[in-house]
Tab-separated table of C-alpha atoms (C1' of nucleotides) in Angstrom:
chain	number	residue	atom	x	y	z
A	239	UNK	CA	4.147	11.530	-3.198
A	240	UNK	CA	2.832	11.672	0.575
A	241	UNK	CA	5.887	11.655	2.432
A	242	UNK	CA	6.155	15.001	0.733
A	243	UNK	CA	2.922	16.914	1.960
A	244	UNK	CA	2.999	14.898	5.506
A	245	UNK	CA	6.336	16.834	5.772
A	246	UNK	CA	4.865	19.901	4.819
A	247	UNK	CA	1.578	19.455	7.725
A	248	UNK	CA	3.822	18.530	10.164
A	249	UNK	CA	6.191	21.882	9.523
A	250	UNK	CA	3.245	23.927	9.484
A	251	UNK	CA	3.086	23.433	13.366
A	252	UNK	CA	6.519	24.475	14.000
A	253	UNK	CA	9.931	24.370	12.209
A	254	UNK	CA	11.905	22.396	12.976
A	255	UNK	CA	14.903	19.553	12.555
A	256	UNK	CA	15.199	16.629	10.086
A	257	UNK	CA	15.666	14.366	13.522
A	258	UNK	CA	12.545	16.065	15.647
A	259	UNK	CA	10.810	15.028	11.943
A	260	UNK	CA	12.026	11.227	12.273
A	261	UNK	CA	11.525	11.223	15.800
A	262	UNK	CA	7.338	12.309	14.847
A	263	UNK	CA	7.236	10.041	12.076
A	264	UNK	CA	8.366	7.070	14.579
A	265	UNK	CA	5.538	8.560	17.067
A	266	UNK	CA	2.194	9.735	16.644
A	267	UNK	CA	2.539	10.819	12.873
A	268	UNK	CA	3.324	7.144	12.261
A	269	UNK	CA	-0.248	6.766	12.963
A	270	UNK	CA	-1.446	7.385	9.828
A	271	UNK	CA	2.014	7.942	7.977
A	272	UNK	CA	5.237	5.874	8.613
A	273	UNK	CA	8.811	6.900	7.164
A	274	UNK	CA	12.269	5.897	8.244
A	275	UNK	CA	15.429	8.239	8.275
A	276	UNK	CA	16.623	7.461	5.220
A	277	UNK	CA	13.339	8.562	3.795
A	278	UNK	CA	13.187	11.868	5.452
A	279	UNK	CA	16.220	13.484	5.200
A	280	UNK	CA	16.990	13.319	1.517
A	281	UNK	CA	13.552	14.654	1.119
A	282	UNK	CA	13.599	17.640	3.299
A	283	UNK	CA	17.113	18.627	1.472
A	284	UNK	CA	15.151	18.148	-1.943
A	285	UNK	CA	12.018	20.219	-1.091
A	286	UNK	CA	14.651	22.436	0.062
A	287	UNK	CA	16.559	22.522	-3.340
A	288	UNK	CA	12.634	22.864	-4.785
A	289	UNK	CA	11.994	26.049	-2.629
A	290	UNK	CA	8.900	24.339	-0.470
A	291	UNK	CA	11.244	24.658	2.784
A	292	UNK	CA	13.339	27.418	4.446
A	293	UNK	CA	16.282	26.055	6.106
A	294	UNK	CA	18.555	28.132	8.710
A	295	UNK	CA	21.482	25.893	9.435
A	296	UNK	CA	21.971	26.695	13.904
A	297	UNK	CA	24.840	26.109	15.808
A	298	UNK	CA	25.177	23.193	18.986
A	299	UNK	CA	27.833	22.499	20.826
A	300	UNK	CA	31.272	23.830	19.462
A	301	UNK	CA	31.598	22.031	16.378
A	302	UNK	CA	27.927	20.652	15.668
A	303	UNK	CA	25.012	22.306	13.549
A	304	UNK	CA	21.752	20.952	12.767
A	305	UNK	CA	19.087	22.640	9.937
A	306	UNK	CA	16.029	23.897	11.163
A	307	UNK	CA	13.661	23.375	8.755
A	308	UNK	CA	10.615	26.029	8.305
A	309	UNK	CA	7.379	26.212	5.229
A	310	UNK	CA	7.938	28.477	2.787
A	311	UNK	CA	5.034	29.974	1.095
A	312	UNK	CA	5.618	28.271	-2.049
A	313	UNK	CA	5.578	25.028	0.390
A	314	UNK	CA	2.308	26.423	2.018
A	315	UNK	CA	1.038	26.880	-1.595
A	316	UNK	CA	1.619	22.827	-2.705
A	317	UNK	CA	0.330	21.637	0.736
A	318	UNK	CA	-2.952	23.527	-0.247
A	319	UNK	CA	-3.103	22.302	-3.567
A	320	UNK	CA	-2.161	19.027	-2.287
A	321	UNK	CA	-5.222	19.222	0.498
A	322	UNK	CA	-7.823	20.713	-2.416
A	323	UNK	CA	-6.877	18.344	-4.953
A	324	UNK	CA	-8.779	14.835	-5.224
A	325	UNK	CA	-6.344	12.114	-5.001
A	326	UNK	CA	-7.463	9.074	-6.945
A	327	UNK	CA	-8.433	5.848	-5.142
A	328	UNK	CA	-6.155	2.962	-5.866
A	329	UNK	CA	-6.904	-0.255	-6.997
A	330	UNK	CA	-6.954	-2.846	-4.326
A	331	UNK	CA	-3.777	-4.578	-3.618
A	332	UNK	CA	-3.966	-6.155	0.446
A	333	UNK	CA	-0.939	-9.219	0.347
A	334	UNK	CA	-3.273	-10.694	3.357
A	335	UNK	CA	-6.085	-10.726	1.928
A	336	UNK	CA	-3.788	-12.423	-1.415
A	337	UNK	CA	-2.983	-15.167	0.916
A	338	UNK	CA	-6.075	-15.488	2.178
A	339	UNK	CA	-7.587	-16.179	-1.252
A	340	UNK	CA	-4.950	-19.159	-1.491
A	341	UNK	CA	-5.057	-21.038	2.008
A	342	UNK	CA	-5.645	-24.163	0.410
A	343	UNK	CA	-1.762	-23.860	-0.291
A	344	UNK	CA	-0.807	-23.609	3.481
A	345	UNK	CA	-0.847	-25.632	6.616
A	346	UNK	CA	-3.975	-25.392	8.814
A	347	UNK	CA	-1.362	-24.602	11.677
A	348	UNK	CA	0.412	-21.767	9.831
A	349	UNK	CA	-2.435	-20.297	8.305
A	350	UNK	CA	-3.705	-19.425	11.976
A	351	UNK	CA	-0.382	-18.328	12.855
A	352	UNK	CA	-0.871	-15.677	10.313
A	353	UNK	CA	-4.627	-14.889	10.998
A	354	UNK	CA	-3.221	-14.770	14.816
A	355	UNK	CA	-0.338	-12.337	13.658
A	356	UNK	CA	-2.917	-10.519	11.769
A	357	UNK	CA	-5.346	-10.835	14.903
A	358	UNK	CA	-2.345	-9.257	17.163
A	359	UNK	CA	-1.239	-6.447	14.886
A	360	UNK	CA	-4.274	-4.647	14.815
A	361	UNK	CA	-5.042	-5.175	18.319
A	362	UNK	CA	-1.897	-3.764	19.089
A	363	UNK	CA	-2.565	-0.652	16.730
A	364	UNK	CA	-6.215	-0.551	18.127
A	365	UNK	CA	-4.737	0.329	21.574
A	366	UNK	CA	-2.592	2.652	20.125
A	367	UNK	CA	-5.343	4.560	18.086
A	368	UNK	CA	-7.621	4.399	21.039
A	369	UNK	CA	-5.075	5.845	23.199
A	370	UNK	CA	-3.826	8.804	20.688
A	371	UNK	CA	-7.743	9.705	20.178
A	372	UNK	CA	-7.696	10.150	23.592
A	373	UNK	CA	-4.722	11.894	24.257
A	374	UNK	CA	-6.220	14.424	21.183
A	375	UNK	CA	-9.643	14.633	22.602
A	376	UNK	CA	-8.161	15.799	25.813
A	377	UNK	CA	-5.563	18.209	23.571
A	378	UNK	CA	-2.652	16.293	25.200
A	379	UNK	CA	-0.502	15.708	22.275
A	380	UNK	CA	2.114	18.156	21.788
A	381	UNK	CA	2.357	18.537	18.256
A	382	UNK	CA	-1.357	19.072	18.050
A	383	UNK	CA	-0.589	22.060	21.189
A	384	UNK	CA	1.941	23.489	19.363
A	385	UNK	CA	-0.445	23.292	15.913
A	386	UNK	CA	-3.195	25.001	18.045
A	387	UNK	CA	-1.154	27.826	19.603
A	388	UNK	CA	-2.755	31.053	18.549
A	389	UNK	CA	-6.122	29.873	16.622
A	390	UNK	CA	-9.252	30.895	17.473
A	391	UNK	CA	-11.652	28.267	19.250
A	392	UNK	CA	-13.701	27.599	16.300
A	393	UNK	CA	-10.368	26.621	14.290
A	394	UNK	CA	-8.814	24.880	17.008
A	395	UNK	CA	-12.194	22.891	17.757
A	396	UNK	CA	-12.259	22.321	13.299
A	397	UNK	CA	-8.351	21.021	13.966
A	398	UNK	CA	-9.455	18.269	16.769
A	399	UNK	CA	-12.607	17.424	14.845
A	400	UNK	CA	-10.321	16.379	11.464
A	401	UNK	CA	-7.639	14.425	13.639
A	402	UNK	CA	-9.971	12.704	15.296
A	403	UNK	CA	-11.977	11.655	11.895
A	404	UNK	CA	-8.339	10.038	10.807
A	405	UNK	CA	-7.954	8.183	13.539
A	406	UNK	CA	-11.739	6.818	14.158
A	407	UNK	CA	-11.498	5.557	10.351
A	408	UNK	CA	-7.791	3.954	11.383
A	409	UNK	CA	-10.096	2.206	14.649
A	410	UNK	CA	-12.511	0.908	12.679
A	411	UNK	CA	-10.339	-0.440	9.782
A	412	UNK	CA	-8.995	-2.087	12.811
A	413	UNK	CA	-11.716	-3.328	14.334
A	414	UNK	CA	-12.888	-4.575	11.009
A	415	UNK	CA	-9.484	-6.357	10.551
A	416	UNK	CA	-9.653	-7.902	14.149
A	417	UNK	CA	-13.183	-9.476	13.627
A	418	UNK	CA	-12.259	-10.540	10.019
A	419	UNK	CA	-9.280	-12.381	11.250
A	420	UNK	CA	-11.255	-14.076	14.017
A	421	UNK	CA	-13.761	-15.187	11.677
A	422	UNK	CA	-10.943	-17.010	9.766
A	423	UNK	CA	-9.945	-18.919	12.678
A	424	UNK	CA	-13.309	-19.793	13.231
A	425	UNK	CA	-13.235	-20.992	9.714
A	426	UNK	CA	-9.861	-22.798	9.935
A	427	UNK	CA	-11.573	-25.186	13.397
A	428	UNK	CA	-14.208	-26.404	11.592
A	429	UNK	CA	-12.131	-27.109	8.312
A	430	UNK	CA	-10.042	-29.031	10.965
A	431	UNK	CA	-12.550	-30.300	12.474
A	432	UNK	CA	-14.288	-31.636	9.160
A	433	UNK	CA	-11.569	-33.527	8.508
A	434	UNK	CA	-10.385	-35.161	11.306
A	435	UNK	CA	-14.160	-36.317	11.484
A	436	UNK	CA	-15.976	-36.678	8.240
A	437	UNK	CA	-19.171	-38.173	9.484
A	438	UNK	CA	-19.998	-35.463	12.334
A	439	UNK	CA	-19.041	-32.961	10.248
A	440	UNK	CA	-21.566	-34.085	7.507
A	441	UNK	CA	-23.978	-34.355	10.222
A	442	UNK	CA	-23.291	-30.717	11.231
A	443	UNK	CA	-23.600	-29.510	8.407
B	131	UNK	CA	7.013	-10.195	-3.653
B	132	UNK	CA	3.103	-10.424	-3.685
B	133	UNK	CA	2.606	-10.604	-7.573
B	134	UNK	CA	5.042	-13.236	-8.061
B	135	UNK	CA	3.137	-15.412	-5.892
B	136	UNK	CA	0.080	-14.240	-7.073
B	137	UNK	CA	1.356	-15.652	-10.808
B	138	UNK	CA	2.045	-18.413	-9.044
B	139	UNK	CA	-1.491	-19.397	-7.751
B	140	UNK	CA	-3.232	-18.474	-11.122
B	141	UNK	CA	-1.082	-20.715	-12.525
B	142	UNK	CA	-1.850	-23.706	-10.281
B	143	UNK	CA	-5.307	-23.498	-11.765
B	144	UNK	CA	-4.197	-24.451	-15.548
B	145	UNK	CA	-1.248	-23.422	-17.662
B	146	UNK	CA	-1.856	-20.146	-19.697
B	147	UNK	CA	0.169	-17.354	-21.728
B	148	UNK	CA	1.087	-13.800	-20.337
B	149	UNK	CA	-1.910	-12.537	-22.032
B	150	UNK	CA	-4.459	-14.825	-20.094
B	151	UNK	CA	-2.953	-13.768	-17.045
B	152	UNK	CA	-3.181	-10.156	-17.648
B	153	UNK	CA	-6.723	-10.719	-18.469
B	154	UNK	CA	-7.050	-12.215	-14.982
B	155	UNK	CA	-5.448	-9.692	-12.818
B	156	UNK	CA	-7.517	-7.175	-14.800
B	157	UNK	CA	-10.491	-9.258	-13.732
B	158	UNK	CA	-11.184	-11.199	-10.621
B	159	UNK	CA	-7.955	-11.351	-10.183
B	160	UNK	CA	-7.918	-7.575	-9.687
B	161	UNK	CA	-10.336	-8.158	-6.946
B	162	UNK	CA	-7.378	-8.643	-4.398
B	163	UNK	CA	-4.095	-7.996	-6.370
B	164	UNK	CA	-4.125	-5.893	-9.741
B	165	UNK	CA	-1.095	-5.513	-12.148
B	166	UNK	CA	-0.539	-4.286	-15.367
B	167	UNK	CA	1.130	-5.951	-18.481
B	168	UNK	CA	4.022	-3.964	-18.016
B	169	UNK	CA	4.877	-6.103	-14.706
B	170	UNK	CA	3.206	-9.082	-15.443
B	171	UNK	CA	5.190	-10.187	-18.722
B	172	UNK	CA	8.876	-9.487	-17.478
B	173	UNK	CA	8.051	-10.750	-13.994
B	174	UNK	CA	7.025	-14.254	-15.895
B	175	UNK	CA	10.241	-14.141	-17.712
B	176	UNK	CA	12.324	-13.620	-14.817
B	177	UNK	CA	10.049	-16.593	-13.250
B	178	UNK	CA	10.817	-19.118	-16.198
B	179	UNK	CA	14.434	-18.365	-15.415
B	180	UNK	CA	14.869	-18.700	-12.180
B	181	UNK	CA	12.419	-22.262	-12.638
B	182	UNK	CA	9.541	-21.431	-11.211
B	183	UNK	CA	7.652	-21.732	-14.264
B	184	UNK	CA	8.032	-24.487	-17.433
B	185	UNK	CA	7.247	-22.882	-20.882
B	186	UNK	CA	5.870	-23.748	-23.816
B	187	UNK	CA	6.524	-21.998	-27.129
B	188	UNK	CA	3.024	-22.409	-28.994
B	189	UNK	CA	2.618	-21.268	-32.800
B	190	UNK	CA	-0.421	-19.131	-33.653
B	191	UNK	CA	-0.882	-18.679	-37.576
B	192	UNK	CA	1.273	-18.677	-40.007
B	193	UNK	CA	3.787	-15.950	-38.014
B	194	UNK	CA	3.087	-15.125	-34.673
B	195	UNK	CA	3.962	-18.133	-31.306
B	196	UNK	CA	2.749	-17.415	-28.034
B	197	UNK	CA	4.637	-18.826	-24.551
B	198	UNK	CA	2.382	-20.717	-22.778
B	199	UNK	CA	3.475	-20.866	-18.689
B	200	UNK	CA	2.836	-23.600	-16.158
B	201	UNK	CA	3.876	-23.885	-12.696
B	202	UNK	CA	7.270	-26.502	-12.172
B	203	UNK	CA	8.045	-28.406	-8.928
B	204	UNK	CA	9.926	-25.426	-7.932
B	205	UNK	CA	7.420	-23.344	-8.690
B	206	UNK	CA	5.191	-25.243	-6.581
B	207	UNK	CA	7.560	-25.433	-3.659
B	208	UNK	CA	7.958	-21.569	-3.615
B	209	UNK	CA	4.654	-21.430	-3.713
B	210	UNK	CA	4.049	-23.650	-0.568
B	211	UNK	CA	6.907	-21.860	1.510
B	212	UNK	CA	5.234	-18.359	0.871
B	213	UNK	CA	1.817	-19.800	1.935
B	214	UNK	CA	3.438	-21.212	5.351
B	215	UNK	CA	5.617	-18.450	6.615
B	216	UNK	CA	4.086	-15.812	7.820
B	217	UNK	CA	4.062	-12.861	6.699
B	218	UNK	CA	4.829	-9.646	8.768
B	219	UNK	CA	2.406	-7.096	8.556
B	220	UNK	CA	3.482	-3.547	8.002
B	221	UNK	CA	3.283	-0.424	9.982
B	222	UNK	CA	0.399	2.283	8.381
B	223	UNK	CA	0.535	4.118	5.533
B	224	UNK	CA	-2.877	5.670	4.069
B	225	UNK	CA	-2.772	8.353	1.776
B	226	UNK	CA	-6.572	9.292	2.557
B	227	UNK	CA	-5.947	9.292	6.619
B	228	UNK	CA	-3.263	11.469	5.726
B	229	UNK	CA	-5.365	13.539	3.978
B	230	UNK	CA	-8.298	14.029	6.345
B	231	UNK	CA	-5.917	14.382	9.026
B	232	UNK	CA	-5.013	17.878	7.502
B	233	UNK	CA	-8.337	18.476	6.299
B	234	UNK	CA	-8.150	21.779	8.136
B	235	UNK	CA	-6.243	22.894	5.115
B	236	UNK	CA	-8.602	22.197	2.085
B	237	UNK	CA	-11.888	23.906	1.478
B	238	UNK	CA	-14.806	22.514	2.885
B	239	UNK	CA	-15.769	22.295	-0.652
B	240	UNK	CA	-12.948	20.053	-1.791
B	241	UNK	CA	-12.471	18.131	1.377
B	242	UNK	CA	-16.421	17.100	0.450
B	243	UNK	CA	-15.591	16.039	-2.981
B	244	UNK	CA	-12.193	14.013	-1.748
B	245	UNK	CA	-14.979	11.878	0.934
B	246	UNK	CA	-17.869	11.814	-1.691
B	247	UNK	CA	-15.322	9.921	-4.392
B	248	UNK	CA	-14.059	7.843	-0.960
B	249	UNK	CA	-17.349	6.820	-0.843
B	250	UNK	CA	-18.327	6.117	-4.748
B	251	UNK	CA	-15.106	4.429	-4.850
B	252	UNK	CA	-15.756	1.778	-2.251
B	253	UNK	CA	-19.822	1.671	-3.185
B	254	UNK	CA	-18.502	0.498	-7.054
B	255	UNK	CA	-15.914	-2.262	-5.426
B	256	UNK	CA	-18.735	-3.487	-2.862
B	257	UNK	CA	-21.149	-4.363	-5.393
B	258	UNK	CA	-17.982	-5.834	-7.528
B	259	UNK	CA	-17.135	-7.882	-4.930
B	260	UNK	CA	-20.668	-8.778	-3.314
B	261	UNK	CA	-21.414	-9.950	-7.362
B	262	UNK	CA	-18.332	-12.088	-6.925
B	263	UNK	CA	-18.781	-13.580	-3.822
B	264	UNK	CA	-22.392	-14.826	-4.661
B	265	UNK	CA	-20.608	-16.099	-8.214
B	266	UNK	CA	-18.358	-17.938	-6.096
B	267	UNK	CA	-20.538	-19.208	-3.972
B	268	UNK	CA	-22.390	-20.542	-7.599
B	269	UNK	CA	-19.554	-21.770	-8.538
B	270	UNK	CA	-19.724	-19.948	-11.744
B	271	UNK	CA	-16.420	-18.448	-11.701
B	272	UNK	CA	-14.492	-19.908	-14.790
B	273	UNK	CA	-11.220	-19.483	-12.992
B	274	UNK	CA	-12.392	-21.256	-10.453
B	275	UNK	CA	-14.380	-23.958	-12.157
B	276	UNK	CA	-10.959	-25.218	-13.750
B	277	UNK	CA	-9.467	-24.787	-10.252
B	278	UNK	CA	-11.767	-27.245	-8.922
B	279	UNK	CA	-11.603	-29.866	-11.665
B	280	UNK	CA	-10.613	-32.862	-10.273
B	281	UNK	CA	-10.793	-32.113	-6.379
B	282	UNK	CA	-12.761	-34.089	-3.800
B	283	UNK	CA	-15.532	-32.707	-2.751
B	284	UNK	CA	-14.546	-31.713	0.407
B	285	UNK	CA	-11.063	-30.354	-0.911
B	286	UNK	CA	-13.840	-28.151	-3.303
B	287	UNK	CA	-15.893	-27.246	-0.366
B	288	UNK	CA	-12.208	-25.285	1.476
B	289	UNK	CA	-10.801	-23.935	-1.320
B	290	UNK	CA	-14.585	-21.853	-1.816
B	291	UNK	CA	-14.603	-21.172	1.746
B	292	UNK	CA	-11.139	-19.601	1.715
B	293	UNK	CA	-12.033	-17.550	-1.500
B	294	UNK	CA	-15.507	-16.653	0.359
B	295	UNK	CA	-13.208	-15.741	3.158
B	296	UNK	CA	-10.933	-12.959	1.452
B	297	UNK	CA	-13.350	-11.483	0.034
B	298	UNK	CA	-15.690	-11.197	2.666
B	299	UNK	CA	-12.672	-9.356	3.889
B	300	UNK	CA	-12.828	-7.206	1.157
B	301	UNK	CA	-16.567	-6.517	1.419
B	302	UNK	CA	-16.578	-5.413	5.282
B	303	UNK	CA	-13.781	-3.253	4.544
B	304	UNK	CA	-15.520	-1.437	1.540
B	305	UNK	CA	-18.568	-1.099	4.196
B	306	UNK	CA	-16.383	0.222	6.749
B	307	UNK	CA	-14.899	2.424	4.457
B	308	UNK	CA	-18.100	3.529	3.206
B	309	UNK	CA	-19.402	4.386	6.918
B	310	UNK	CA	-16.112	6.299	7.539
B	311	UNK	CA	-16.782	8.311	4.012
B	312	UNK	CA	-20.198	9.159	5.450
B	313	UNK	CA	-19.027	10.042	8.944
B	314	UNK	CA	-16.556	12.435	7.272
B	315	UNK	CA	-19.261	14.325	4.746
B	316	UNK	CA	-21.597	14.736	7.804
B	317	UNK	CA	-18.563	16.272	9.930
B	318	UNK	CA	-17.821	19.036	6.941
B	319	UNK	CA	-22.027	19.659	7.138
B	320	UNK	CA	-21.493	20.169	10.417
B	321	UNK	CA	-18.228	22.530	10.318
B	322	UNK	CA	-20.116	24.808	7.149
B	323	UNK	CA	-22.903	25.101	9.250
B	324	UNK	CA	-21.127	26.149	12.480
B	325	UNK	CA	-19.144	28.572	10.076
B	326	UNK	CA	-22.482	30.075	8.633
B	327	UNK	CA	-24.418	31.002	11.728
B	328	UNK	CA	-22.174	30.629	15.032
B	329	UNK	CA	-24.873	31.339	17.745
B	330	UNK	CA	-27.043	28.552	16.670
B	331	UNK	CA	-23.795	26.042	16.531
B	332	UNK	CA	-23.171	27.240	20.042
B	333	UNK	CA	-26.610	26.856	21.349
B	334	UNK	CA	-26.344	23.196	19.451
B	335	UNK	CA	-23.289	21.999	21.245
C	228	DG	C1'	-9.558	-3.827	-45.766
C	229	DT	C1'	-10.317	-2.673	-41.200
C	230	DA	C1'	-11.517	-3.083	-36.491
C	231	DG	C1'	-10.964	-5.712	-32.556
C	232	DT	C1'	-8.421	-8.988	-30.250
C	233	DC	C1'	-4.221	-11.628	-29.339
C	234	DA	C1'	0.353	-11.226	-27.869
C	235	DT	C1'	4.481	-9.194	-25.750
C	236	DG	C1'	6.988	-6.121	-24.247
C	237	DT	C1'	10.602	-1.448	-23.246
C	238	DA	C1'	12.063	2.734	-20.800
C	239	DA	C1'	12.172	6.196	-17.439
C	240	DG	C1'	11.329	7.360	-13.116
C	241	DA	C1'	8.990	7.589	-8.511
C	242	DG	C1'	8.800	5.785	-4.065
C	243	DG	C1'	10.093	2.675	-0.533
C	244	DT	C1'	13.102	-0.922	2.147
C	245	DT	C1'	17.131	-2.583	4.437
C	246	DA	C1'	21.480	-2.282	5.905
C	247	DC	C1'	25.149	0.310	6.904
C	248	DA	C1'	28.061	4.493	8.273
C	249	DT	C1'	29.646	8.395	10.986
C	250	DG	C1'	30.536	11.622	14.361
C	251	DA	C1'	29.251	15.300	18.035
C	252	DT	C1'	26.995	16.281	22.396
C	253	DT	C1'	25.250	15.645	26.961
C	254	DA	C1'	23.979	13.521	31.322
C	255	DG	C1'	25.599	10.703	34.903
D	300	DC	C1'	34.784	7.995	30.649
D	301	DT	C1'	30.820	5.861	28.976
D	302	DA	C1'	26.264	5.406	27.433
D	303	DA	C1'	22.415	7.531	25.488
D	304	DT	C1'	20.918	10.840	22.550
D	305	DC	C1'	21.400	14.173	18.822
D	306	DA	C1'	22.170	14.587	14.070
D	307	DT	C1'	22.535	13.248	9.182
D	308	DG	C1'	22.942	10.662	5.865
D	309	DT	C1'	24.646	6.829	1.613
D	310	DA	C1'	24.103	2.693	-1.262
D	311	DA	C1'	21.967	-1.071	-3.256
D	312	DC	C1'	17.988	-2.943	-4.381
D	313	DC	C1'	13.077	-3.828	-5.223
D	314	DT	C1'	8.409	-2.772	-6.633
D	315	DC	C1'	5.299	-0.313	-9.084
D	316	DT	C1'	3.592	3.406	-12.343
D	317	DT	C1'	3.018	5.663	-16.674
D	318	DA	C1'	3.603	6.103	-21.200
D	319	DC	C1'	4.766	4.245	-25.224
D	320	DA	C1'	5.691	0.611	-28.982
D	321	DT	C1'	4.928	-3.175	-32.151
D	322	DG	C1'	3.015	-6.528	-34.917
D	323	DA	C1'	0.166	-10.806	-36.038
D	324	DC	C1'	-4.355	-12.842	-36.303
D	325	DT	C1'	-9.429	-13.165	-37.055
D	326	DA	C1'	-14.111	-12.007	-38.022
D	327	DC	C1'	-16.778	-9.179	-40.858
DNA sequence: GTAGTCATGTAAGAGGTTACATGATTAG
DNA sequence: CTAATCATGTAACCTCTTACATGACTAC
């Protein structure tokens, strides 16, 4: 039950409303948690019902309202019991890696269309992470401002130093991804190149 | 719709009952995708009927039968589309990230004792998977033995590479993992220390 | 006869995905 | 007045987890 206690982390910055929520979980909080809509707001009204969240239901336009979500202490109590207790490590279960295991079953040509997919993904992300680690280091996000407005140095410096350990293990599983996927294409030429000529191959090897 | 596939590719090894299988994915198996029986046997029912698997009604004893499973040409064909398309990877979701994002609100004490079973975690899979890989590369994986039975020699030699190949995978992700765990334990040393005797922290940085 | 293995599940519920649905407000 | 944004969901379905349940067979 993440999507629970990322709710709760991300309140404890500021309260606010089920859409600023999806809008963070489709930004930087996707970074280490995605969630869409229909995710997020029956939760918030059940941690609601459950007494974790304060909700003050505020006026917009003439006929509008939107609920402004807040922590309650009982939801500051579960988000420290959440952060104190050891969550168990989960058996492995990576679909890639599954198909990996079973290339023989593929195409040479699709089965680098997936390493390249893979290849691309985490690039992608890699830029993103390297970016947002950035943007932390230099205290440019604005949730993070918002988180450190009114902590001493030491806690705000303690704050930066745990964000950034997140998303330096999110770079490396990246960069661990990237080279893993490149060394599958690697394998996929000479398994191509093996067979379209036997005798070189044999010689190569 | 991993484990389905997963069945699947067991299965194209040699025919075997529910219980076989659940041995597997509670053995090497496991090493990339683990179920329990509770999945395993109605997911093969479900399989039989939709025709992706043949069965076999064996008796045992006096009593008791068992349902011996095989892959059909369906079976086979479902098997070949899922290896060919690609599939899309998915956007992050790590419960540990998540965790040491927020680390700020566990006790340096806990937060150590989250990273130090991180690390034991992914030290116990490494040398699981390291002892695999080097039975692989043996050949002395009886899973894969019968898998082999019957293959060229060069159809032998790429179905061991792509096996080496996922869970090589496997292995430099437990050692990143690992590294990350470490990284982690020697930021909260850091962070107690600071905490204990501020001038010298301040003179250190 | 009894312990361990062989063999196969059910049931309840948590968590997540995908697609769809609806309407108010605001900036230009 | 029109498009973008603000705002909040529902419904159906799938996958996986956890706990429990049952009985036959085999080696000693």
């Amino acid at each position: 039950m993440s999507l629970r206690h990322a709710l709760l982390a991300v309140l404890t910055a500021a309260p606010m409303s089920g859409y600023d929520l999806v809008k963070y979980f489709n930004g930087t909080v996707a970074f280490v948690w995605n969630a869409p809509p229909s995710q997020i707001y029956p939760e918030l009204r059940r941690m609601a019902e459950e007494g974790l969240l304060d909700v003050e239901v505020v006026a917009r336009g003439q006929r509008a309202s939107k609920r402004l979500y807040s922590i309650s202490e009982n939801g500051l109590e579960e988000l420290n019991r959440w952060a104190n207790d050891v969550l168990p490590l989960q058996p492995t279960r990576d679909p890639y890696r599954l198909k990996a295991a079973y290339m023989e079953w593929a195409d040479i040509r699709e089965a680098r269309r997936q390493l390249e997919e893979h290849e691309h993904h985490y690039e992608y992300w890699l830029a993103q992470w390297r970016r947002l680690v950035d943007d932390i280091r230099a205290r440019r996000v604005p949730l993070l401002r918002r988180r450190l407005e009114g902590r001493t140095e030491r806690e705000q410096d303690e704050i930066v130093a745990f964000k950034l350990f997140a998303f330096e293990g999110e770079i490396a599983h990246a960069e661990a991804e990237i080279a893993w996927a490149r060394r599958g294409l690697g394998l996929l030429d000479e398994i191509e190149t093996a067979r379209e000529s036997p005798r070189q191959a044999d010689r190569a090897s």
